[in-house]
mmCIF file with all atom_site columns, C-alpha atoms in Angstrom:
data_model
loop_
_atom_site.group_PDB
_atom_site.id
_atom_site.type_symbol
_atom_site.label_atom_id
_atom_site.label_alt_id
_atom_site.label_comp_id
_atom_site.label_asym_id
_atom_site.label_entity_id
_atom_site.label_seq_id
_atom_site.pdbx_PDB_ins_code
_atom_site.Cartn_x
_atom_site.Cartn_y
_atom_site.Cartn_z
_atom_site.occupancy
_atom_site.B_iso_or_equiv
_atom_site.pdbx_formal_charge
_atom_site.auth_seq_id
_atom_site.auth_comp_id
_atom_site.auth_asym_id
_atom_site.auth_atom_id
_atom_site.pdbx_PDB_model_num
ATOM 1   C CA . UNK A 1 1   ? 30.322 212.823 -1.881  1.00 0.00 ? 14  UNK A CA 1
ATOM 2   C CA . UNK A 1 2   ? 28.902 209.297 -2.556  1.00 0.00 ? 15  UNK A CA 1
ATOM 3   C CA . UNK A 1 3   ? 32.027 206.782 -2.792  1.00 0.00 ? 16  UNK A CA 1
ATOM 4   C CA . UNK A 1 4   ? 29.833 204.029 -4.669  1.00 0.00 ? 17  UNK A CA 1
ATOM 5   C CA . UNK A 1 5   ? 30.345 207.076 -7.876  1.00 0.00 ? 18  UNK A CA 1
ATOM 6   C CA . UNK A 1 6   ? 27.855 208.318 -9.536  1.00 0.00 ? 19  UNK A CA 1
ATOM 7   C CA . UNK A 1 7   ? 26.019 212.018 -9.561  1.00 0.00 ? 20  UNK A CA 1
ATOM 8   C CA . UNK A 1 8   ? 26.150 213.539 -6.358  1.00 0.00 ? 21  UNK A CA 1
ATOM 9   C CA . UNK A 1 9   ? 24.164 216.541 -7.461  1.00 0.00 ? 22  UNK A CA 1
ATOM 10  C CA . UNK A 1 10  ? 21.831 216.730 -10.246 1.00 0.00 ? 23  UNK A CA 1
ATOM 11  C CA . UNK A 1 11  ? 20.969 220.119 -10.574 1.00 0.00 ? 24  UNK A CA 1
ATOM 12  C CA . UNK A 1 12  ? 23.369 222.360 -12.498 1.00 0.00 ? 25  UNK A CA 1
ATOM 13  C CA . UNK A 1 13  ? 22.168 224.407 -15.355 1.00 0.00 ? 26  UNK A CA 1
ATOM 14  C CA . UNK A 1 14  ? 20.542 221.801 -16.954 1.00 0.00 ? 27  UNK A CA 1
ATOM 15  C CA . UNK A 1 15  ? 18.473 219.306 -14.855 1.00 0.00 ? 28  UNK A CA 1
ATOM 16  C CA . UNK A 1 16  ? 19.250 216.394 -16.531 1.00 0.00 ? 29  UNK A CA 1
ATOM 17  C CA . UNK A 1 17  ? 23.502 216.725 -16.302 1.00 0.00 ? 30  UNK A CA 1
ATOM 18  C CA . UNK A 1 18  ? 25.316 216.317 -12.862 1.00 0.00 ? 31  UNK A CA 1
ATOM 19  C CA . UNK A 1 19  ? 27.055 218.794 -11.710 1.00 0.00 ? 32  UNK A CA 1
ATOM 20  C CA . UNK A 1 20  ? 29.435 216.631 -9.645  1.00 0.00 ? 33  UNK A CA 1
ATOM 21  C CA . UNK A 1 21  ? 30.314 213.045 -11.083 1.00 0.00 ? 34  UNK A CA 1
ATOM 22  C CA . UNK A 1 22  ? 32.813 210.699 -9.005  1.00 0.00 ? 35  UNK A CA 1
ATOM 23  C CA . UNK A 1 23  ? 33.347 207.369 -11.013 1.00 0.00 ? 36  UNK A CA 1
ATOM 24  C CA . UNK A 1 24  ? 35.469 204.934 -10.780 1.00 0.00 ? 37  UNK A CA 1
ATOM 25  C CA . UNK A 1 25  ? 39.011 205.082 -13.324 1.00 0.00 ? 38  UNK A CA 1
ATOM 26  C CA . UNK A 1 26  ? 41.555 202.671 -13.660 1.00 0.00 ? 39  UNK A CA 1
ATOM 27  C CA . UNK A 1 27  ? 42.661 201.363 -9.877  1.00 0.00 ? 40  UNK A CA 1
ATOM 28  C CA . UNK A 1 28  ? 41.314 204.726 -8.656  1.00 0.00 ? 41  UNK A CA 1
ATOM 29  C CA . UNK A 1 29  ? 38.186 207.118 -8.693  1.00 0.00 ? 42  UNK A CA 1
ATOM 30  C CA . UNK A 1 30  ? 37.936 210.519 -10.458 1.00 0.00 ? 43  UNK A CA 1
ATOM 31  C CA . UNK A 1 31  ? 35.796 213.657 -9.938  1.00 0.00 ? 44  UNK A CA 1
ATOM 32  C CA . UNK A 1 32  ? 34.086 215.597 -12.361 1.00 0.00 ? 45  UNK A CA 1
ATOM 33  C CA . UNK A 1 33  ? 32.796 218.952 -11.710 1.00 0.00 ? 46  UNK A CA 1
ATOM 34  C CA . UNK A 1 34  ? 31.098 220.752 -14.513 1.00 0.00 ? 47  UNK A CA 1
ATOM 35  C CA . UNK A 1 35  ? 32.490 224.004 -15.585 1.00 0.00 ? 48  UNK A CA 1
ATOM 36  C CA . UNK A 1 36  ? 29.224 225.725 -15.312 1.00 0.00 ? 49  UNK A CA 1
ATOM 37  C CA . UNK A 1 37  ? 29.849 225.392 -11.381 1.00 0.00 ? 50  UNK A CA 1
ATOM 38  C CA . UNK A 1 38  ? 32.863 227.480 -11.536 1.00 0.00 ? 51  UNK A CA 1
ATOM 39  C CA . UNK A 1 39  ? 31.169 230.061 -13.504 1.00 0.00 ? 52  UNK A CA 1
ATOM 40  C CA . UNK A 1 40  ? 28.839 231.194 -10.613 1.00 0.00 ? 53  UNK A CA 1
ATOM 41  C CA . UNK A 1 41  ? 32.739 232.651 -9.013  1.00 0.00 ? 54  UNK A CA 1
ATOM 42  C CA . UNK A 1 42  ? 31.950 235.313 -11.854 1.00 0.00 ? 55  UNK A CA 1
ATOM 43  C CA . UNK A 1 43  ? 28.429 236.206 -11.382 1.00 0.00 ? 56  UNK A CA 1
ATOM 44  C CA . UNK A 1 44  ? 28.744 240.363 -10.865 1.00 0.00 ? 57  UNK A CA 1
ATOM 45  C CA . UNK A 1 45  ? 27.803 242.458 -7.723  1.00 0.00 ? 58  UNK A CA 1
ATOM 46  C CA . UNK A 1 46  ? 27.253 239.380 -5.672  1.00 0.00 ? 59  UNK A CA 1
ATOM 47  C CA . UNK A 1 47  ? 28.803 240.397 -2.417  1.00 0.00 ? 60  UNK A CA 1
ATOM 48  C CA . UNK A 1 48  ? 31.346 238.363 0.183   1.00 0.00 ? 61  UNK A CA 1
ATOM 49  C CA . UNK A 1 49  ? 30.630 238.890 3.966   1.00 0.00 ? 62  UNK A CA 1
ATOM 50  C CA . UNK A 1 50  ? 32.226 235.847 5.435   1.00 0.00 ? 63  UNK A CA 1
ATOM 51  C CA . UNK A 1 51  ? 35.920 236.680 4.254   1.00 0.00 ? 64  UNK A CA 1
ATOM 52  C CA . UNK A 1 52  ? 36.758 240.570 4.672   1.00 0.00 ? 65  UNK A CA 1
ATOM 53  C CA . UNK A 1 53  ? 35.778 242.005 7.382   1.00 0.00 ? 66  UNK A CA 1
ATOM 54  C CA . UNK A 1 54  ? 35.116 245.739 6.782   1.00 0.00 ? 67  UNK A CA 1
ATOM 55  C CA . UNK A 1 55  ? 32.511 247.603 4.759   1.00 0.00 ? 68  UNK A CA 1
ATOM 56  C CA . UNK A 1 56  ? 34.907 248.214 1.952   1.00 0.00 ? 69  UNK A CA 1
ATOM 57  C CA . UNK A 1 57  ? 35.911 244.909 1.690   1.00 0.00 ? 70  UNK A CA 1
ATOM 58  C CA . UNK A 1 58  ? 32.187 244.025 1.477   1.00 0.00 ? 71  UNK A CA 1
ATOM 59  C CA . UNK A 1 59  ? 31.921 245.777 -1.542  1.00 0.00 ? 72  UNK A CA 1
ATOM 60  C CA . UNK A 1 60  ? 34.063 243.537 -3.905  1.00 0.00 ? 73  UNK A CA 1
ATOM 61  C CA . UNK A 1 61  ? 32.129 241.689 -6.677  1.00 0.00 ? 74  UNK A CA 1
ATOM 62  C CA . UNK A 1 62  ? 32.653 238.282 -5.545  1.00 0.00 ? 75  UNK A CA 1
ATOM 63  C CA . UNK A 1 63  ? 30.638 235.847 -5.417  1.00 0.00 ? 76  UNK A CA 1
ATOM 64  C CA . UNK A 1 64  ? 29.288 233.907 -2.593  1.00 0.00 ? 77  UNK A CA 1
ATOM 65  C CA . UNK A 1 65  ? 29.503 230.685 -4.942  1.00 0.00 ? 78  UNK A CA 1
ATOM 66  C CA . UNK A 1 66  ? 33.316 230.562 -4.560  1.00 0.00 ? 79  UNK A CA 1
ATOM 67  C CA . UNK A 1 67  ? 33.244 229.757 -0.846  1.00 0.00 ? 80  UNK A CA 1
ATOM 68  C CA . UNK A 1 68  ? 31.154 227.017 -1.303  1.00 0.00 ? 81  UNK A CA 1
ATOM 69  C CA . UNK A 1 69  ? 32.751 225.523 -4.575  1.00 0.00 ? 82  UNK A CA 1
ATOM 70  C CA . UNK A 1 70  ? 36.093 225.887 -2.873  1.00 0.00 ? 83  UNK A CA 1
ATOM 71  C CA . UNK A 1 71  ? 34.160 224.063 -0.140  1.00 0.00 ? 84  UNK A CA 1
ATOM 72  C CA . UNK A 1 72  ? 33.291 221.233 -2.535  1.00 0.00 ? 85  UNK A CA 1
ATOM 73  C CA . UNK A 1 73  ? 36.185 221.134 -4.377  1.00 0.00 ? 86  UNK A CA 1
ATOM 74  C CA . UNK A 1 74  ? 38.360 220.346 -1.010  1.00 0.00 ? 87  UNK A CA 1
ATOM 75  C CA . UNK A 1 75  ? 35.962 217.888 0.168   1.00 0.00 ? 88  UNK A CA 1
ATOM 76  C CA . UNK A 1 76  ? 36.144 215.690 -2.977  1.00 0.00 ? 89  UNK A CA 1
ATOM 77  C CA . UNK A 1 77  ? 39.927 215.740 -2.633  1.00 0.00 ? 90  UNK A CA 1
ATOM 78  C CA . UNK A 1 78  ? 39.763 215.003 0.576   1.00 0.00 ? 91  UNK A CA 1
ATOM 79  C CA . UNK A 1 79  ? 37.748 211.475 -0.061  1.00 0.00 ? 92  UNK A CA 1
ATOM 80  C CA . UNK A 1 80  ? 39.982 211.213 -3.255  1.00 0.00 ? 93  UNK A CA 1
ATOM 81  C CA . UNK A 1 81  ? 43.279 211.544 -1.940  1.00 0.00 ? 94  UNK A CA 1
ATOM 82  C CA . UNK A 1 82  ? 43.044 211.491 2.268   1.00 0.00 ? 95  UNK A CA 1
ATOM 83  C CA . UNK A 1 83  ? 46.148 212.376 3.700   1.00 0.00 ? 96  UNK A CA 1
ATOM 84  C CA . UNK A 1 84  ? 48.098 214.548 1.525   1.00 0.00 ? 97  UNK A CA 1
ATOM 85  C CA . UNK A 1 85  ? 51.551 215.395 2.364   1.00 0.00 ? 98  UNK A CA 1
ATOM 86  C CA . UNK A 1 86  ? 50.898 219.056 2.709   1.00 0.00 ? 99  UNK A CA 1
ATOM 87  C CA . UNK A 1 87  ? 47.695 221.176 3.117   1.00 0.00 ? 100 UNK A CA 1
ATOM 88  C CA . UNK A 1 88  ? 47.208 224.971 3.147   1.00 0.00 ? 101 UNK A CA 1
ATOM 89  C CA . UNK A 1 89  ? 44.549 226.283 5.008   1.00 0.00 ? 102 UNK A CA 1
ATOM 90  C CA . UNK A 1 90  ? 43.844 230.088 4.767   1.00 0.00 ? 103 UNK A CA 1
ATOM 91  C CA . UNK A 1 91  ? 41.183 232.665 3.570   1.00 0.00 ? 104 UNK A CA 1
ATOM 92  C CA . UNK A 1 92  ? 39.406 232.244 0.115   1.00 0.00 ? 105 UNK A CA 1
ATOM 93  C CA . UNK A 1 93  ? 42.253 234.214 -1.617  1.00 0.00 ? 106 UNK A CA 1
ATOM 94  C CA . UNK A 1 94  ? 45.204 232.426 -0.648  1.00 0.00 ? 107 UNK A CA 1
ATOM 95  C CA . UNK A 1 95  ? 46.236 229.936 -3.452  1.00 0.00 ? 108 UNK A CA 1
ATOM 96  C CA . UNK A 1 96  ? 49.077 227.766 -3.416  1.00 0.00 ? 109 UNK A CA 1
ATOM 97  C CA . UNK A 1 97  ? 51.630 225.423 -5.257  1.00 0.00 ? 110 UNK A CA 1
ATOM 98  C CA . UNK A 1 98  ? 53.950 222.808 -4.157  1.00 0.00 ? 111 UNK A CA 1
ATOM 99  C CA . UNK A 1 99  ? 57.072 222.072 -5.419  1.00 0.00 ? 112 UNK A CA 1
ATOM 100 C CA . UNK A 1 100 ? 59.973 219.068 -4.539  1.00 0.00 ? 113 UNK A CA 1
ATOM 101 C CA . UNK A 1 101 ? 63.823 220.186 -5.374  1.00 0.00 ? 114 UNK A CA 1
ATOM 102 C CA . UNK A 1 102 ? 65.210 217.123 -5.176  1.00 0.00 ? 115 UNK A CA 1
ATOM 103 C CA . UNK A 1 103 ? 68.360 217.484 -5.509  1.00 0.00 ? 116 UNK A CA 1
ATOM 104 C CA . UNK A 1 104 ? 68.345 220.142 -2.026  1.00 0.00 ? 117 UNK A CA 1
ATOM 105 C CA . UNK A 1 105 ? 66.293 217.364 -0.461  1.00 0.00 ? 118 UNK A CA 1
ATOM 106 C CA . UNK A 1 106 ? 63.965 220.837 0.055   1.00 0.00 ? 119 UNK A CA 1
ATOM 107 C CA . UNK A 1 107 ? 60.272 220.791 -0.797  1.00 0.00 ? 120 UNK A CA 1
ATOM 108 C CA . UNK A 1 108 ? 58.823 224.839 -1.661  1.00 0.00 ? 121 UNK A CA 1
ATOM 109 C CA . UNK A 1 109 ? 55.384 226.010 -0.883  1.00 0.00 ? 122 UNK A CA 1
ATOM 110 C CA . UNK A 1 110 ? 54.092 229.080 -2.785  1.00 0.00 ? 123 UNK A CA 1
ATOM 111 C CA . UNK A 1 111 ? 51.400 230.965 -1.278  1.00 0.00 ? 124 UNK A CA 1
ATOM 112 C CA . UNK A 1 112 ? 50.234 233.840 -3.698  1.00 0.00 ? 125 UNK A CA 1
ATOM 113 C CA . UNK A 1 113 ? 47.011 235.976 -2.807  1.00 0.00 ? 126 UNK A CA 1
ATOM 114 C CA . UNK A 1 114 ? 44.934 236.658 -6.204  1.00 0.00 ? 127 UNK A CA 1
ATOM 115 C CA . UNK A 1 115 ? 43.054 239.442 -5.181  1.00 0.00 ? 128 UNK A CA 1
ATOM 116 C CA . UNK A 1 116 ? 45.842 241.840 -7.401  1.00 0.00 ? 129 UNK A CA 1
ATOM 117 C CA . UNK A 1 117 ? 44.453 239.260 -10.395 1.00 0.00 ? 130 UNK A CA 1
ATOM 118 C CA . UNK A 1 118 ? 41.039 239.260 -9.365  1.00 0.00 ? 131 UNK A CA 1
ATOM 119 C CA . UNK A 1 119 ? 40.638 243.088 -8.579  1.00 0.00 ? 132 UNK A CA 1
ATOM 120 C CA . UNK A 1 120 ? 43.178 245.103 -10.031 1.00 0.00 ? 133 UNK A CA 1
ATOM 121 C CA . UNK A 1 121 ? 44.711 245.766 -6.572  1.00 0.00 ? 134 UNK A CA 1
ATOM 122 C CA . UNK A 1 122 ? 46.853 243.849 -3.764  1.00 0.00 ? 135 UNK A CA 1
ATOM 123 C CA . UNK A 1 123 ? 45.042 243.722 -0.329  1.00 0.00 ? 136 UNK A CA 1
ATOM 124 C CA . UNK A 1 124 ? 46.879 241.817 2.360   1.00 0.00 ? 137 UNK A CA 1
ATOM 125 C CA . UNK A 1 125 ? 45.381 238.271 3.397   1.00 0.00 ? 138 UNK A CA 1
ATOM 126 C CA . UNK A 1 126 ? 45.866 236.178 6.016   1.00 0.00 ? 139 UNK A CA 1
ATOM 127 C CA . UNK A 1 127 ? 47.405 234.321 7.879   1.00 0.00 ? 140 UNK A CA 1
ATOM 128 C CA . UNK A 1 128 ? 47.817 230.693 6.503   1.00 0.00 ? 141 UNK A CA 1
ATOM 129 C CA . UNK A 1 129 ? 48.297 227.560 8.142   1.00 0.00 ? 142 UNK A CA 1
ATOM 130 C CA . UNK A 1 130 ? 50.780 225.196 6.371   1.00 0.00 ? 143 UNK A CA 1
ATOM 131 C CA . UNK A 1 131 ? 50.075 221.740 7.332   1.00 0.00 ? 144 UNK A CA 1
ATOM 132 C CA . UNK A 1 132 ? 53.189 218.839 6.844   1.00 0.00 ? 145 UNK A CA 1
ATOM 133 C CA . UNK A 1 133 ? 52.487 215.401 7.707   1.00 0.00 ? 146 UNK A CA 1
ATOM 134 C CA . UNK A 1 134 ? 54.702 214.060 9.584   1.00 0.00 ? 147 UNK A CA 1
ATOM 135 C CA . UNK A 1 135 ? 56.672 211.677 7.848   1.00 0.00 ? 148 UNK A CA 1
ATOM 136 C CA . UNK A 1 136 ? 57.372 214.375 4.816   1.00 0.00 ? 149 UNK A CA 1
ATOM 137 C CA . UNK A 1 137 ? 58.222 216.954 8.104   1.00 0.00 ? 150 UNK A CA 1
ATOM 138 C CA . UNK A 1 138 ? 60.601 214.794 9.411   1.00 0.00 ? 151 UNK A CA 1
ATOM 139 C CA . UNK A 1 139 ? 64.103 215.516 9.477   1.00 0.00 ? 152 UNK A CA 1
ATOM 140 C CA . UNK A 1 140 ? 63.365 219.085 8.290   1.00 0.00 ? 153 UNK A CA 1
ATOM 141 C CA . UNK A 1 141 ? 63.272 222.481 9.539   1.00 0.00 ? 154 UNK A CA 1
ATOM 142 C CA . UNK A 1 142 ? 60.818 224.995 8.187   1.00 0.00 ? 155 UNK A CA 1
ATOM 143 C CA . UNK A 1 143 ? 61.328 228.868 7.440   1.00 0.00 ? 156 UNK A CA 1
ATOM 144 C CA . UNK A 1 144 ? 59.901 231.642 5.529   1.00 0.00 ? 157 UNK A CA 1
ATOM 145 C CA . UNK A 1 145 ? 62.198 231.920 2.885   1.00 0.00 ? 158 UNK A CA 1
ATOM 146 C CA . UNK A 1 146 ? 60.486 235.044 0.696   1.00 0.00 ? 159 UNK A CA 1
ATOM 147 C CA . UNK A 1 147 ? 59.949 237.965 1.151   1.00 0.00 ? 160 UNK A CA 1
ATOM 148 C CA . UNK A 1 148 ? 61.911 237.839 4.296   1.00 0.00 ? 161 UNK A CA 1
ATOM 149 C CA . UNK A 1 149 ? 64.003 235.232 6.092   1.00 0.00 ? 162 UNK A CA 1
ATOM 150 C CA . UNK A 1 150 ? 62.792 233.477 9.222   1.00 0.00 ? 163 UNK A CA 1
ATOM 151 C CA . UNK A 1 151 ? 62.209 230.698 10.924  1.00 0.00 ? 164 UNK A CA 1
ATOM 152 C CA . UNK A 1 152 ? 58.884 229.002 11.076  1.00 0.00 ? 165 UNK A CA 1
ATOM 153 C CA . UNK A 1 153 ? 57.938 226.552 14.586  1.00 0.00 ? 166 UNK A CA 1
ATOM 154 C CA . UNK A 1 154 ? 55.838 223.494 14.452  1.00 0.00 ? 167 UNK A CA 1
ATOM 155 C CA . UNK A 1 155 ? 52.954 222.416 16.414  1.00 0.00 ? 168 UNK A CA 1
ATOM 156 C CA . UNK A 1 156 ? 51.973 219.082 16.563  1.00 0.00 ? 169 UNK A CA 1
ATOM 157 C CA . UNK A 1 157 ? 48.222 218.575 15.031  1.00 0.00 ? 170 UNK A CA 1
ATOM 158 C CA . UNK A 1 158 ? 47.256 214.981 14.768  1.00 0.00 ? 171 UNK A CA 1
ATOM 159 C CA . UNK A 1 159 ? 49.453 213.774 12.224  1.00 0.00 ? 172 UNK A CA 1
ATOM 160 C CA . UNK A 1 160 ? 50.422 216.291 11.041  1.00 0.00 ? 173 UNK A CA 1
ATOM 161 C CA . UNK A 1 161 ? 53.012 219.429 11.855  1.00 0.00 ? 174 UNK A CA 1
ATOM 162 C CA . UNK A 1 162 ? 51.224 223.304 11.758  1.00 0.00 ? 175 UNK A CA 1
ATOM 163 C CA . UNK A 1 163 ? 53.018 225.708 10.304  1.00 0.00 ? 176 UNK A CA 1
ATOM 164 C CA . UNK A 1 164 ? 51.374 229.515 11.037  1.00 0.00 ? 177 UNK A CA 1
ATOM 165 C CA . UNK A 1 165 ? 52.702 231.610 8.170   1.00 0.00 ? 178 UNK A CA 1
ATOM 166 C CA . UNK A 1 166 ? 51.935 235.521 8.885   1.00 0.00 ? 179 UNK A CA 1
ATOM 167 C CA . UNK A 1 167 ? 49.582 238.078 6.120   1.00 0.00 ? 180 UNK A CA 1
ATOM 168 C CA . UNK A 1 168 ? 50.230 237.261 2.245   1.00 0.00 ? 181 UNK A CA 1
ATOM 169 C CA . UNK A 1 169 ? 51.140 240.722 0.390   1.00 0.00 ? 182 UNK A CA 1
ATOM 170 C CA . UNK A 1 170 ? 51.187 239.446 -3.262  1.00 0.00 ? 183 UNK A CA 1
ATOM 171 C CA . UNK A 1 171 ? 53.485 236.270 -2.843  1.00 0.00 ? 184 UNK A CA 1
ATOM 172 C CA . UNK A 1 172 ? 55.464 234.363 -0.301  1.00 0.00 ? 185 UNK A CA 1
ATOM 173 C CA . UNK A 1 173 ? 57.815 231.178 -0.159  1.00 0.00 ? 186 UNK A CA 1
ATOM 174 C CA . UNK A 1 174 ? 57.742 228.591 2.727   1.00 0.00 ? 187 UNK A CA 1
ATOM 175 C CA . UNK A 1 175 ? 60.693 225.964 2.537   1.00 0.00 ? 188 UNK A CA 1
ATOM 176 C CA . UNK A 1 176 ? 61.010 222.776 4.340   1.00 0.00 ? 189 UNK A CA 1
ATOM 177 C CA . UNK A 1 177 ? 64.859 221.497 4.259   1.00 0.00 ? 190 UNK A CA 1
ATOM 178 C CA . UNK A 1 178 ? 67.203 219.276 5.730   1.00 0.00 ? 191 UNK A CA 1
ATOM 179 C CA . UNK A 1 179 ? 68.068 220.597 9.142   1.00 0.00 ? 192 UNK A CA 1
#
């Protein structure tokens, strides 16, 4: 991404709109990436090879746009917002959410795999990696929390703490509380 803003790519579905604007807003910058973009996740019979690794699995109508565009989208938040508090890493399917419950002192990470949304059935993905800066880790102990109860170890990474979280069935809950 260019941090002077502007168009970083100027070939969408019309040649004379960017597909990806970053401008500057208020005391910050903003992205902009043009709907159209996220439409190519839909294009039919377009095949995946890079995330499932049998034949089957090769099958799925997905579309090789969605690695990239995820791709994108991460590296634009990345020069938007560097250093977030928490990061998820983990295969295409794997979305998350992020909660604070302040009054437990607890923050609650979501990880929900939307291939039962996407087609029709649950197939297990995995594993994540849960990444905790520091500062937000500190103090706190980390556990799976749903669908079963356990107890999640920290490796140092830079600075952050890594969190390996094991195959996503349809939903789990990672908490980070006060020890």
């Amino acid at each position: 991404p260019s941090s002077s803003g502007g168009p970083i790519h100027t070939r969408a579905t019309q040649p004379d709109i960017p597909a990806v604007h970053v401008n500057h807003f208020g005391k910050g910058r903003a992205a902009y990436i043009s709907n159209p973009l996220y439409k190519l996740i839909k294009i039919p019979h377009i095949t995946d090879h890079d995330t499932f690794p049998t034949k089957q699995h090769r099958q799925w109508p997905l579309s090789r746009a969605e690695g990239w565009l995820r791709d994108l989208t991460r590296e634009l938040l990345d020069e938007l917002a560097p250093g977030p508090p928490i990061r998820v890493e983990g295969p295409h399917h794997l979305e998350s959410t992020f909660f604070e419950q302040d009054e437990e002192d607890r923050v609650v990470v979501h990880l929900i795999n939307s291939t039962v949304r996407l087609l029709g059935k649950t197939y297990v993905i995995g594993p994540a990696t849960i990444l905790v800066r520091k500062d937000l880790a500190r103090g706190r102990k980390a556990a799976l929390a749903w669908p079963e109860r356990r107890d999640l170890t920290a490796t140092e990474k830079g600075e952050y703490l890594e969190f390996e979280v094991p195959e996503t069935g349809v939903h789990q809950i990672v908490i980070f509380e006060p020890l």
